[in-house]
């Protein structure tokens, strides 16, 4: 993903180190972009060459505690490893002193992993000091610019930034150069039940499917729509159309015929059917009475069948 629409982008959030010499006289830009010259003592484990570039062994680097990305594509990492093995790490990794002889990776975890896999003993770095909010913000923007986050990771990162910085969705959108609706729609994904979240991460459903599901008020309707999306491979448009029909209470032609007939069953029997629908999260029909009958349970995919099976077994 390009950086368009992300405000000033990643560089605007980072002070840049340059002109570091072996006397430890360092020219830096502060967070306001103003150059200041200061004398610093480089932490143990970091070396500066004659050009002012800082180097560190990648074994001393550990993940940013505020890294929003939980999963890394192994195929992409293999490709990057081969590139790093041939060309080295061309863009410095942004790090922060952890105070225990190691360093946090603020931006550049994929490059660091690739460097380790390639067997490199040193990589270029830029040393920074950020607040917790800035750590998350920098890592979030880097990942969004590279389209490296899955929809759920992105939603969790937006929400975590709101909580950590105590800011609104509007302010998150403004800081990251995103539309407010983009941030709001993303955060809504966190309301999905756990199994639907997993399907989203595995690309079995898209954020568009998820929004259609979340537009429904009833947990049962959400479950039914989810099952149909998986079982019938509904497009986002089809899912939205079906969700609209479910919200408006428009039954199918077959259901219209059924509803035209008065339900003369025992009210307690009908209540039992409704309870089964609520618990199993799918369409259930009871045919008969309390003494004898048939239970019909709908499922829409193997995963949906497994889910219902596990509910019944429990």
Coordinates of C-alpha atoms in Angstrom, one line a residue:
X1 CA 0.0 0.0 0.0
X2 CA 1.4 3.4 -0.9
X3 CA 1.8 6.1 1.6
X4 CA -0.8 8.3 -0.1
X5 CA -3.5 9.3 2.4
X6 CA -1.3 8.8 5.4
X7 CA -0.5 12.4 6.1
X8 CA 3.2 13.1 6.1
X9 CA 3.8 9.4 6.5
X10 CA 6.4 7.5 8.5
X11 CA 9.3 10.0 8.0
X12 CA 7.2 12.8 9.6
X13 CA 7.0 10.7 12.8
X14 CA 10.7 10.0 13.1
X15 CA 13.6 12.2 14.1
X16 CA 16.5 11.3 11.7
X17 CA 20.1 10.7 12.9
X18 CA 22.8 11.8 10.5
X19 CA 26.5 12.8 10.6
X20 CA 27.4 10.5 13.5
X21 CA 31.2 10.5 13.9
X22 CA 33.5 8.4 16.1
X23 CA 33.8 11.3 18.5
X24 CA 30.1 10.7 19.3
X25 CA 29.2 14.2 18.2
X26 CA 25.8 13.6 16.7
X27 CA 23.6 15.8 14.6
X28 CA 19.9 14.9 15.1
X29 CA 16.5 16.2 14.3
X30 CA 14.1 16.4 17.2
X31 CA 10.4 15.5 16.8
X32 CA 9.7 19.0 15.5
X33 CA 12.3 18.5 12.7
X34 CA 14.8 21.0 14.2
X35 CA 18.5 19.9 13.9
X36 CA 20.4 20.0 17.2
X37 CA 24.0 18.9 17.8
X38 CA 24.7 17.0 20.9
X39 CA 27.5 14.8 22.3
X40 CA 26.2 11.3 23.1
X41 CA 27.7 8.1 24.4
X42 CA 26.5 5.3 22.2
X43 CA 25.1 2.3 24.1
X44 CA 27.2 -0.9 24.2
X45 CA 26.6 -3.0 21.2
X46 CA 26.2 -0.1 18.7
X47 CA 29.2 1.0 16.6
X48 CA 29.5 4.0 14.3
X49 CA 31.6 3.8 11.1
X50 CA 33.5 6.7 9.4
X51 CA 30.4 7.7 7.5
X52 CA 28.3 8.1 10.6
X53 CA 26.2 5.0 10.1
X54 CA 25.3 3.1 13.2
X55 CA 25.5 -0.7 13.2
X56 CA 24.3 -3.4 15.5
X57 CA 24.2 -7.2 15.6
X58 CA 20.6 -8.2 14.8
X59 CA 20.7 -10.8 17.6
X60 CA 20.6 -7.9 20.0
X61 CA 17.2 -6.6 18.6
X62 CA 13.8 -7.7 20.0
X63 CA 10.3 -6.8 18.8
X64 CA 8.6 -3.5 19.6
X65 CA 6.4 -4.2 22.6
X66 CA 3.7 -2.1 20.8
X67 CA 4.1 -3.9 17.4
X68 CA 0.6 -4.3 16.0
X69 CA 1.5 -7.1 13.6
X70 CA 1.2 -10.6 15.0
X71 CA 1.6 -12.7 11.9
X72 CA 4.4 -12.6 9.2
X73 CA 4.0 -14.2 5.8
X74 CA 6.7 -16.8 5.5
X75 CA 6.9 -16.8 1.7
X76 CA 7.4 -13.0 1.7
X77 CA 10.0 -13.3 4.4
X78 CA 11.9 -16.0 2.4
X79 CA 12.0 -13.6 -0.6
X80 CA 13.2 -10.7 1.6
X81 CA 15.9 -13.0 3.2
X82 CA 17.3 -13.8 -0.3
X83 CA 17.4 -10.1 -1.1
X84 CA 19.1 -9.2 2.1
X85 CA 21.6 -12.0 1.7
X86 CA 22.6 -10.6 -1.7
X87 CA 22.3 -6.8 -1.1
X88 CA 22.3 -6.4 2.7
X89 CA 19.8 -4.3 4.6
X90 CA 19.6 -1.1 2.6
X91 CA 17.2 0.9 4.9
X92 CA 18.2 1.3 8.5
X93 CA 16.1 -0.3 11.2
X94 CA 14.7 2.2 13.8
X95 CA 15.6 1.0 17.3
X96 CA 15.4 2.1 20.9
X97 CA 17.7 1.2 23.8
X98 CA 15.9 -1.3 26.0
X99 CA 18.4 -0.6 28.9
X100 CA 19.5 -4.2 29.3
X101 CA 22.0 -4.5 26.5
X102 CA 19.3 -5.2 23.9
X103 CA 17.3 -2.9 21.7
X104 CA 13.6 -2.6 20.7
X105 CA 12.7 -2.7 17.0
X106 CA 10.5 0.4 16.5
X107 CA 10.3 -0.1 12.7
X108 CA 11.8 -2.7 10.6
X109 CA 11.0 -6.1 12.2
X110 CA 10.8 -7.9 8.8
X111 CA 14.2 -6.6 7.8
X112 CA 15.6 -7.7 11.1
X113 CA 14.1 -11.2 10.8
X114 CA 15.4 -11.5 7.2
X115 CA 18.9 -10.4 8.4
X116 CA 19.0 -13.0 11.0
X117 CA 17.8 -15.7 8.6
X118 CA 20.5 -14.5 6.1
X119 CA 23.2 -14.8 8.8
X120 CA 24.2 -11.2 8.9
X121 CA 26.3 -10.1 11.9
X122 CA 25.5 -6.4 11.6
X123 CA 22.8 -4.2 10.1
X124 CA 22.4 -0.4 9.9
X125 CA 20.2 1.2 12.5
X126 CA 18.9 4.6 13.7
X127 CA 18.7 5.1 17.4
X128 CA 15.6 6.8 18.8
X129 CA 13.8 7.5 22.0
X130 CA 10.0 7.5 21.8
X131 CA 7.0 7.5 24.2
X132 CA 4.8 4.5 24.3
X133 CA 2.2 6.2 22.1
X134 CA 4.8 7.1 19.5
X135 CA 6.2 3.5 19.5
X136 CA 2.7 2.3 18.5
X137 CA 2.1 5.1 16.1
X138 CA 5.3 4.6 14.2
X139 CA 4.9 0.8 14.0
X140 CA 1.3 1.2 12.9
X141 CA 2.1 3.6 10.1
X142 CA 5.0 1.5 8.8
X143 CA 2.8 -1.6 8.6
X144 CA -0.2 0.3 7.0
X145 CA 2.1 1.8 4.4
X146 CA 3.3 -1.6 3.5
X147 CA -0.1 -3.3 3.7
X148 CA 1.4 -5.7 6.2
X149 CA -1.4 -5.8 8.7
X150 CA -4.5 -8.1 8.4
X151 CA -7.8 -6.4 9.0
X152 CA -8.0 -7.5 12.7
X153 CA -4.5 -6.4 13.5
X154 CA -5.2 -3.0 12.0
X155 CA -8.4 -2.7 14.0
X156 CA -6.6 -3.7 17.2
X157 CA -3.9 -1.2 16.6
X158 CA -6.3 1.7 16.1
X159 CA -8.1 0.8 19.3
X160 CA -4.9 0.4 21.2
X161 CA -3.8 3.8 20.0
X162 CA -7.1 5.3 21.2
X163 CA -6.7 3.7 24.6
X164 CA -3.0 4.5 25.0
X165 CA -3.1 8.1 23.9
X166 CA -6.6 8.6 25.2
X167 CA -7.8 10.1 21.9
X168 CA -10.9 9.7 19.8
X169 CA -11.4 8.0 16.5
X170 CA -11.3 11.4 14.8
X171 CA -7.9 12.1 16.3
X172 CA -6.6 8.7 15.3
X173 CA -7.7 9.3 11.8
X174 CA -6.1 12.8 11.8
X175 CA -2.8 11.5 13.1
X176 CA -2.5 8.7 10.6
X177 CA -3.9 10.6 7.7
X178 CA -6.9 8.3 7.3
X179 CA -10.6 8.9 6.8
X180 CA -12.6 8.8 10.0
X181 CA -15.0 6.2 8.4
X182 CA -12.0 4.0 7.6
X183 CA -10.9 4.0 11.2
X184 CA -14.5 3.6 12.5
X185 CA -15.3 0.7 10.2
X186 CA -12.0 -1.0 11.1
X187 CA -12.6 -0.8 14.9
X188 CA -16.1 -2.2 14.4
X189 CA -14.5 -5.5 13.4
X190 CA -13.5 -6.0 17.0
X191 CA -17.2 -6.7 17.8
X192 CA -17.2 -9.9 15.8
X193 CA -17.4 -13.2 17.7
X194 CA -14.1 -15.1 18.0
X195 CA -14.7 -17.6 15.3
X196 CA -15.7 -14.9 12.8
X197 CA -12.5 -13.0 13.7
X198 CA -10.5 -16.1 12.8
X199 CA -12.3 -16.4 9.5
X200 CA -11.5 -12.8 8.8
X201 CA -7.8 -13.4 9.5
X202 CA -7.8 -16.5 7.3
X203 CA -9.4 -14.5 4.5
X204 CA -12.5 -16.8 4.5
X205 CA -14.6 -13.6 4.9
X206 CA -13.6 -10.0 4.0
X207 CA -14.1 -6.8 6.0
X208 CA -17.1 -6.1 3.7
X209 CA -18.7 -9.4 4.7
X210 CA -17.9 -8.6 8.4
X211 CA -19.7 -5.3 8.1
X212 CA -22.7 -6.9 6.6
X213 CA -22.8 -9.3 9.6
X214 CA -22.3 -6.6 12.1
X215 CA -25.3 -4.6 10.6
X216 CA -27.6 -7.2 12.1
X217 CA -29.0 -6.7 15.6
X218 CA -29.7 -10.3 16.4
X219 CA -26.9 -12.7 17.4
X220 CA -28.8 -15.5 15.7
X221 CA -29.2 -13.5 12.5
X222 CA -25.5 -12.8 12.5
X223 CA -24.7 -16.4 13.0
X224 CA -27.1 -17.5 10.2
X225 CA -25.6 -14.9 7.7
X226 CA -22.1 -15.9 8.6
X227 CA -22.9 -19.6 7.9
X228 CA -24.5 -18.7 4.6
X229 CA -21.5 -16.5 3.6
X230 CA -19.2 -19.5 4.2
X231 CA -21.5 -22.2 2.9
X232 CA -22.8 -20.5 -0.2
X233 CA -19.7 -18.4 -1.0
X234 CA -21.7 -15.2 -1.0
X235 CA -20.2 -12.0 -2.4
X236 CA -20.1 -8.9 -0.3
X237 CA -23.0 -7.4 -2.3
X238 CA -25.0 -10.6 -1.8
X239 CA -24.3 -10.6 1.9
X240 CA -25.3 -7.0 2.2
X241 CA -28.5 -7.7 0.3
X242 CA -29.4 -10.7 2.5
X243 CA -28.6 -8.7 5.7
X244 CA -30.9 -5.9 4.5
X245 CA -33.7 -8.5 4.0
X246 CA -33.1 -10.0 7.4
X247 CA -33.2 -6.6 9.1
X248 CA -36.4 -5.6 7.3
X249 CA -38.0 -9.0 8.1
X250 CA -38.6 -9.9 4.5
X251 CA -39.2 -13.7 4.4
X252 CA -38.7 -15.8 1.3
X253 CA -41.8 -16.9 -0.8
X254 CA -41.7 -20.3 0.9
X255 CA -41.6 -18.7 4.3
X256 CA -44.5 -16.4 3.4
X257 CA -46.7 -19.4 2.7
X258 CA -45.7 -20.9 6.0
X259 CA -46.4 -17.7 7.9
X260 CA -49.8 -17.3 6.3
X261 CA -50.9 -20.4 8.2
X262 CA -51.5 -19.8 11.9
X263 CA -49.0 -21.5 14.2
X264 CA -51.3 -23.6 16.3
X265 CA -48.5 -25.3 18.2
X266 CA -48.2 -25.1 22.0
X267 CA -46.7 -21.7 22.9
X268 CA -44.1 -23.5 25.1
X269 CA -43.2 -25.7 22.2
X270 CA -42.6 -22.6 20.0
X271 CA -40.6 -21.0 22.8
X272 CA -38.4 -24.1 22.9
X273 CA -37.8 -23.8 19.2
X274 CA -36.8 -20.2 19.6
X275 CA -34.4 -21.1 22.4
X276 CA -32.7 -23.7 20.2
X277 CA -32.3 -21.1 17.5
X278 CA -30.7 -18.7 20.0
X279 CA -28.3 -21.3 21.5
X280 CA -27.3 -22.9 18.2
X281 CA -27.1 -19.7 16.2
X282 CA -28.8 -21.2 13.2
X283 CA -32.3 -22.0 11.8
X284 CA -34.0 -24.8 13.8
X285 CA -37.4 -26.3 13.3
X286 CA -39.4 -28.5 15.6
X287 CA -41.9 -30.7 14.0
X288 CA -44.3 -32.6 16.2
X289 CA -45.1 -32.0 19.9
X290 CA -43.5 -32.7 23.3
X291 CA -44.2 -36.4 23.1
X292 CA -42.8 -37.1 19.6
X293 CA -41.3 -35.2 16.7
X294 CA -38.3 -34.2 14.6
X295 CA -35.7 -31.5 15.2
X296 CA -34.3 -30.0 11.9
X297 CA -31.1 -28.0 12.3
X298 CA -29.6 -26.0 9.3
X299 CA -25.9 -25.7 8.7
X300 CA -24.2 -24.0 5.8
X301 CA -20.6 -25.3 5.7
X302 CA -18.4 -27.9 7.3
X303 CA -17.1 -25.3 9.8
X304 CA -20.7 -24.4 10.7
X305 CA -21.4 -28.1 11.2
X306 CA -18.4 -28.5 13.4
X307 CA -19.4 -25.4 15.5
X308 CA -23.0 -26.8 16.0
X309 CA -21.6 -30.2 16.8
X310 CA -19.3 -28.8 19.5
X311 CA -22.2 -26.8 21.0
X312 CA -24.3 -29.9 21.2
X313 CA -21.6 -32.1 22.6
X314 CA -20.8 -29.5 25.3

